[in-house]
XYZ file of C-alpha atoms in Angstrom:
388
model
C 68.960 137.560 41.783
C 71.008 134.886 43.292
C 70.556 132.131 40.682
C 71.075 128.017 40.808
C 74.185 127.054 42.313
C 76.969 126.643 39.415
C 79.335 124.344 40.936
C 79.919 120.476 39.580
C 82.026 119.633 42.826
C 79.606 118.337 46.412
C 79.994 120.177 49.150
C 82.569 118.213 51.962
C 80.576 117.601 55.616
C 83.430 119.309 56.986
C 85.586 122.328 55.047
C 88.938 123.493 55.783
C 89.157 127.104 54.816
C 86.409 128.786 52.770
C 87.461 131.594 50.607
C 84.719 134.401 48.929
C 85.491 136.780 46.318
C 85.735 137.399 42.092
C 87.831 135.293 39.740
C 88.206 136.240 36.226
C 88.996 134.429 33.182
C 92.651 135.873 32.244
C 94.253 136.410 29.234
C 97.810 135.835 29.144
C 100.467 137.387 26.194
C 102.346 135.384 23.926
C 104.818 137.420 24.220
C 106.797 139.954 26.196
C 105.570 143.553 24.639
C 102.604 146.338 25.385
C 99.236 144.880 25.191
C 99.112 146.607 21.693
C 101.752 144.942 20.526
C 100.698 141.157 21.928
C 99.477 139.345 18.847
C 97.795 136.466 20.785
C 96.844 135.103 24.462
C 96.192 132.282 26.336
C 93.352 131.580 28.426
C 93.810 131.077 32.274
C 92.266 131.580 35.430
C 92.647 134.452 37.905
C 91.121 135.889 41.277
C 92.907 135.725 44.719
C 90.955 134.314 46.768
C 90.335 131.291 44.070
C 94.141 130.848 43.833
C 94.335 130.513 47.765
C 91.686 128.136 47.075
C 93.145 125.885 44.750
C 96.357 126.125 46.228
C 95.037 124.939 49.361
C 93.276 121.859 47.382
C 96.401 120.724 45.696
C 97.721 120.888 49.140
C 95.865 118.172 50.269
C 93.075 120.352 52.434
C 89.381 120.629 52.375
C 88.558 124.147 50.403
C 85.391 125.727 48.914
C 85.620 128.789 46.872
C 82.189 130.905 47.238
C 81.693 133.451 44.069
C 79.390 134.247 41.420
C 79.714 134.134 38.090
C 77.842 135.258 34.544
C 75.090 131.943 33.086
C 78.374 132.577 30.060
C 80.980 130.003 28.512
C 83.491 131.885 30.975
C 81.430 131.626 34.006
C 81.467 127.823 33.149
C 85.208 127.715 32.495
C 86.164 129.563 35.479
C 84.310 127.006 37.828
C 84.868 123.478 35.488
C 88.523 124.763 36.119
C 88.613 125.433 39.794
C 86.879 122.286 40.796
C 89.380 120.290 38.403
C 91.972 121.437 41.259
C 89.866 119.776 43.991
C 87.905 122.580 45.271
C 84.615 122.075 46.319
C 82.434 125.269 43.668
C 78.756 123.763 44.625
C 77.910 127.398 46.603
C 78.888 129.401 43.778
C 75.892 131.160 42.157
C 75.560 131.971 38.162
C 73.666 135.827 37.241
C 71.902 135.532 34.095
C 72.229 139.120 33.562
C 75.637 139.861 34.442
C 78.818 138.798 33.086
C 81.798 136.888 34.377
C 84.817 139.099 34.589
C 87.757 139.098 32.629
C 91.406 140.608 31.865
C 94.244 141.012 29.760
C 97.400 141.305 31.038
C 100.965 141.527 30.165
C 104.123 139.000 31.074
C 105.936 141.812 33.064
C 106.139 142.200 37.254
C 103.416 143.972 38.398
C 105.674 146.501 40.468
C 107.192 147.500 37.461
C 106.247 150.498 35.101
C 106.025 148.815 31.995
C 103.352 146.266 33.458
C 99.945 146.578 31.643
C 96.639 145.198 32.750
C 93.305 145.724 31.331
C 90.216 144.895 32.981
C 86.983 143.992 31.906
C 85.246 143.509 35.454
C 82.955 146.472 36.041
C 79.038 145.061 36.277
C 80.490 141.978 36.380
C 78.460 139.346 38.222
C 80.902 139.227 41.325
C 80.094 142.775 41.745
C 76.580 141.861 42.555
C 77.549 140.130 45.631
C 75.474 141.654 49.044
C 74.792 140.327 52.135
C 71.076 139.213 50.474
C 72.593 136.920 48.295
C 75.774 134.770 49.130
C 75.117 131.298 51.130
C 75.887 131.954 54.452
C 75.770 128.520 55.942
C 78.097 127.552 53.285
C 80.616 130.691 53.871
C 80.719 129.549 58.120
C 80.584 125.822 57.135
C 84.664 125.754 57.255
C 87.517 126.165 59.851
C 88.837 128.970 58.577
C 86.797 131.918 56.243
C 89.611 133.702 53.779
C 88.797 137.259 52.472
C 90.316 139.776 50.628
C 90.250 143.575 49.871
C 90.067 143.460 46.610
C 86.448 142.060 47.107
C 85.500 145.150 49.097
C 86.391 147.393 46.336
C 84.236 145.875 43.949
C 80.974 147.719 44.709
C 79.053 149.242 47.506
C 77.194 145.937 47.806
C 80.297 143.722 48.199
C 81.894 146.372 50.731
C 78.288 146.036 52.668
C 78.935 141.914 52.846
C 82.798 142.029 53.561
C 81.734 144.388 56.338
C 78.672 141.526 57.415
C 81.196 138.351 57.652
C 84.215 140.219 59.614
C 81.413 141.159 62.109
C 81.969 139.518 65.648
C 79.276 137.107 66.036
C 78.189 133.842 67.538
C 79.811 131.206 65.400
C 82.038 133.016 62.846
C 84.907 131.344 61.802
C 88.182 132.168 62.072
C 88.619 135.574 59.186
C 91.295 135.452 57.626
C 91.827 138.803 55.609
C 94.460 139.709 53.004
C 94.593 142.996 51.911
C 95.708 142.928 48.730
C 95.184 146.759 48.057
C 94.583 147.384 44.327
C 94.598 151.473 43.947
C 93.142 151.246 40.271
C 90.004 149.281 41.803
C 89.243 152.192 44.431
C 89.505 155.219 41.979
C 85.929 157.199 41.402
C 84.086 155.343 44.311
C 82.343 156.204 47.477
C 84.740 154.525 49.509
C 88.802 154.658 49.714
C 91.313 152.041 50.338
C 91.630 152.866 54.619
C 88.366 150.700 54.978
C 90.643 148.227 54.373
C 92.163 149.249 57.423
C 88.822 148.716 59.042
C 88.106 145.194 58.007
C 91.724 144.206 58.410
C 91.517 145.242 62.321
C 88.295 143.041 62.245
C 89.988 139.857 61.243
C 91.406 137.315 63.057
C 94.959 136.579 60.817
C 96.170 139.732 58.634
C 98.283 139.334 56.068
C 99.230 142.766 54.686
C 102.398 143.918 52.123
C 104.807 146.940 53.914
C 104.052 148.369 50.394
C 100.472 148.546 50.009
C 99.932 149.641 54.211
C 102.422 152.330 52.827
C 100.428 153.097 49.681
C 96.783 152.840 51.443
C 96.973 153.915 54.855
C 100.936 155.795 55.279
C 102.046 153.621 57.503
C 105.514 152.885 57.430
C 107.263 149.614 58.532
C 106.270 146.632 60.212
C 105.994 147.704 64.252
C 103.903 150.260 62.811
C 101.791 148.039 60.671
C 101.239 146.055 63.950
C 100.154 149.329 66.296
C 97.412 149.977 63.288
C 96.590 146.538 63.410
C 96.123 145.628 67.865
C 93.219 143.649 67.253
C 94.115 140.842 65.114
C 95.683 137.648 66.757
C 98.181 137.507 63.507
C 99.220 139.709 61.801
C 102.220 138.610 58.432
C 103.551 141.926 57.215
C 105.544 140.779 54.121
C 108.499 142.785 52.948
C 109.048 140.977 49.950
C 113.026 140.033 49.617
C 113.200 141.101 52.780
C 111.001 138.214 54.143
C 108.000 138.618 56.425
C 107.324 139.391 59.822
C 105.054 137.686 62.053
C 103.062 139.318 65.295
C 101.173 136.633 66.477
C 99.045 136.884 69.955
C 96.744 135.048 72.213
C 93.686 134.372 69.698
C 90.414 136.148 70.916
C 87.803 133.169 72.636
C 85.734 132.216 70.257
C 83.303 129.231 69.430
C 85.086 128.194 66.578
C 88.768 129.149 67.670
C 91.350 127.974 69.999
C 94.154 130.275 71.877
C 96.894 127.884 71.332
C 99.526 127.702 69.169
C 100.914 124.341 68.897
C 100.182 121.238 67.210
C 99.345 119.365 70.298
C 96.085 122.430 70.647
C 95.192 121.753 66.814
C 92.613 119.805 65.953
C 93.879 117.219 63.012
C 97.298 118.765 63.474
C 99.655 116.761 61.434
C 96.830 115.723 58.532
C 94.569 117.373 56.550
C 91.615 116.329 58.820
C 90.030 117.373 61.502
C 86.985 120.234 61.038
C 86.857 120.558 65.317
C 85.315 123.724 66.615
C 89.152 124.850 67.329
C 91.986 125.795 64.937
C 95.358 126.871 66.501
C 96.723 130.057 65.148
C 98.231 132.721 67.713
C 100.866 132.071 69.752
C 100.471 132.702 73.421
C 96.935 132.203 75.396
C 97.789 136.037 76.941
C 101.165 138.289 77.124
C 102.952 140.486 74.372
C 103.553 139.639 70.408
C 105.914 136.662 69.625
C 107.587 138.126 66.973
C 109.178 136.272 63.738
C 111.167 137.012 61.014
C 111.352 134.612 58.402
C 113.834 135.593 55.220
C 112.945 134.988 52.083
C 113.873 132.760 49.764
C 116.590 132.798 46.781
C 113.996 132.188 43.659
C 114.890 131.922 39.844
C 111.780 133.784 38.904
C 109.991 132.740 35.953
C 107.072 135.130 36.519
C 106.161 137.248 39.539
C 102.448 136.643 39.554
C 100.181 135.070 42.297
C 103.105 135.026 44.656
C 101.155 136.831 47.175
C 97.903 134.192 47.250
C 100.465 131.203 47.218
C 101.793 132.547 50.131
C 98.873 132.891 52.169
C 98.135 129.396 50.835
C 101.100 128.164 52.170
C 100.494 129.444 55.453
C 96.886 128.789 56.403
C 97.953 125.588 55.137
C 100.523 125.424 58.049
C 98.478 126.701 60.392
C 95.358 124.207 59.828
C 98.401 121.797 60.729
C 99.348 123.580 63.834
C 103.083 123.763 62.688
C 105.158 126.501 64.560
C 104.822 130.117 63.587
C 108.221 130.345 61.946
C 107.206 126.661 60.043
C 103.972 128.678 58.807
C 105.800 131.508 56.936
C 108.528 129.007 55.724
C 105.384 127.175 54.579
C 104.371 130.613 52.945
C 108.254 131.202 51.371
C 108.043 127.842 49.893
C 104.347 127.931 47.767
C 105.361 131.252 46.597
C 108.426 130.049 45.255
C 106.326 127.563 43.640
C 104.119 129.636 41.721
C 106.972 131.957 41.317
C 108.750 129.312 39.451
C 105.957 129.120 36.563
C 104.349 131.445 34.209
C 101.294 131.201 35.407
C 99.356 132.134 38.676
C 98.370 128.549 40.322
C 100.806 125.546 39.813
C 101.242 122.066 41.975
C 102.674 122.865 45.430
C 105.363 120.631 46.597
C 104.720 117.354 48.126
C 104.441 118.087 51.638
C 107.411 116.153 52.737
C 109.558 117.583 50.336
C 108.078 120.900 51.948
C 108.411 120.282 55.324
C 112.097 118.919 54.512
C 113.235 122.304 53.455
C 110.622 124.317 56.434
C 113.321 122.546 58.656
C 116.300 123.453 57.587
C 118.470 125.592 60.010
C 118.640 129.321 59.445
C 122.142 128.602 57.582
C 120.776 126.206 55.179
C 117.363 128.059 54.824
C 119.738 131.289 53.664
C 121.432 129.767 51.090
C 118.416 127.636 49.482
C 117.931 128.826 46.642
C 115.173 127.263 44.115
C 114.587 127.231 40.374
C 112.295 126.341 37.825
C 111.161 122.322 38.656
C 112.115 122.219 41.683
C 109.287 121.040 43.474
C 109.639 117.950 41.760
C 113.350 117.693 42.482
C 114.969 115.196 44.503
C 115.749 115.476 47.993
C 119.150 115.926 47.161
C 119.435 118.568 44.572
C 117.752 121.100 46.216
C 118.366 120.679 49.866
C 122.282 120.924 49.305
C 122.144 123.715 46.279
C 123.965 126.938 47.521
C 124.488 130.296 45.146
């Protein structure tokens, strides 16, 4: 049962990037410690493809979220809370008989043993999510359509529509598809984590961690990352303080993409306008991989949460733009350092000429930025001259 629409914020004639999938009301500790040991939390927001989103909003670009939440008091925060960052919620659907998901979890890195997270998310109203019942008109309505894998894990039903909307078809949007592989999510279900691997090589733009295309399919390194993945025009392997590497390609012809890659072939390139039947993404119209390394950035890391979705953030956000592939991932460095640089998942990107300031620094100066807590509302100064 599908349900009124839930969101407070009107739908935009012409949308940026759409992004589907589950956010969760989150419960962050107090304090450092096992979640037995936490005395209290604080309430927050968290889901991927919402923190692309939102990013992507306080960015200055056109973005919808498309989800479904429980008719609860934390199916009402989560969307009061997402449209407060600009994004348009009006396709998201409330389930009076499910719930809205939510976790605990605690203040350590994720990669580390000691990190603790406790979900609350199975039956959740996300979970009901099937090609019968999400707006379809809404989810092609933008430029771009962002995914993830963690949606796919989520039930039979949401596998089924992942599976619908990276379908080639007449008038699909560009996909683009981050893997985000979480192995707790596909333990005890009819499907495993390589159908990720399926849905990935049915996108258009890939971005994929060398440790979870390790974890979920054994594929080692980057090149090999790429073989697995031929059919995407894009494909960002990141390799965390390593950097990330970019294969980027001729974009397939499509009605709603272009095969271009620079700003001159991008519709609104240079603004957040635009909403053309083309967005530039690959790089050449035919011929091999360009290939791109981009290091990584020197961060003082406050918390390493939401990195990953700030990332992508930052680079669809270059891309809509039409700035050059190397631009994009700097793009992608710099809104993960953001978020990186706060305890929370979602914080306020930096103004974009502060951003695109540091995107052009030469490789010397890019290697020995490094960025702290409040930077992005230092001065031009501070940050662009700060070495280790």
């Amino acid at each position: 049962m599908s349900g009124p629409a839930a969101g407070t914020a009107s739908a935009a004639t012409t949308t940026d990037v759409v992004c589907l999938g589950e956010s969760m009301v989150t419960f962050l500790p107090s304090q450092p410690g096992r979640l037995a040991d936490v005395p209290s939390f604080g309430r927050g927001i968290g889901g991927a493809e919402s923190n692309v989103a939102c990013a992507l909003a306080a960015a200055g670009h056109r973005a919808a979220w498309v989800g479904r939440v429980g008719a609860d008091g934390f199916g009402e925060h989560l969307v009061e809370t997402i449209a407060g960052y600009g994004v348009d919620t009006s396709a998201v659907r409330r389930d009076p008989d499910r719930p809205t998901g939510i976790y605990f979890r605690t203040a350590t890195d994720r990669g580390t043993d000691t990190h603790e997270v406790a979900y609350y998310r199975a039956g959740s109203a996300a979970s009901a999510m099937s090609p019968a019942n999400v707006p379809y008109e809404e989810l092609f309505a933008g430029r771009i359509l962002h995914l993830s894998g963690i949606t796919a894990a989520l039930s039979a039903d949401c596998l089924a529509l992942l599976r619908e909307l990276t379908a080639a078809r007449t008038g699909r949007p560009l996909v683009s598809f981050d893997v985000n592989h979480r192995p707790h999510l596909w333990r005890g279900g009819d499907a495993d984590a390589s159908v990720l691997l399926e849905l990935a090589r049915r996108s258009d733009l890939v971005f994929v961690g060398e440790d979870e295309a390790e974890e979920a399919w054994g594929i080692v390194g980057a090149e090999a990352i790429r073989a697995a993945l031929p059919e995407p025009s894009v494909v960002v392997v990141k390799r965390g303080s390593a950097g990330a590497t970019v294969f980027a390609s001729g974009l397939r012809p499509g009605p709603r993409s272009s095969i271009a890659g620079g700003a001159e072939n991008a519709p609104g390139a240079g603004s957040t306008g635009g909403g053309g039947a083309e967005c530039a993404v690959g790089g050449a119209e035919s011929g091999p991989d360009t290939v791109t390394h981009v290091p990584a950035l020197r961060v003082d890391v406050v918390a390493a949460v939401g990195a990953g979705d700030a990332f992508a953030a930052g680079f669809l956000s270059a891309t809509l733009r039409g700035l050059p592939v190397r631009d994009r991932a700097r793009h992608g460095h710099l809104m993960a350092a953001a978020v990186l640089t706060v305890p929370g998942d979602l914080t306020e990107p930096p103004a974009r000429d502060h951003a695109d300031r540091l995107a052009a620094l030469d490789d010397d100066a890019w290697g020995r930025l490094r960025l702290g807590p409040g930077w992005t509302a230092a001065d031009r100064a501070p940050e662009e001259v700060r070495t280790p």
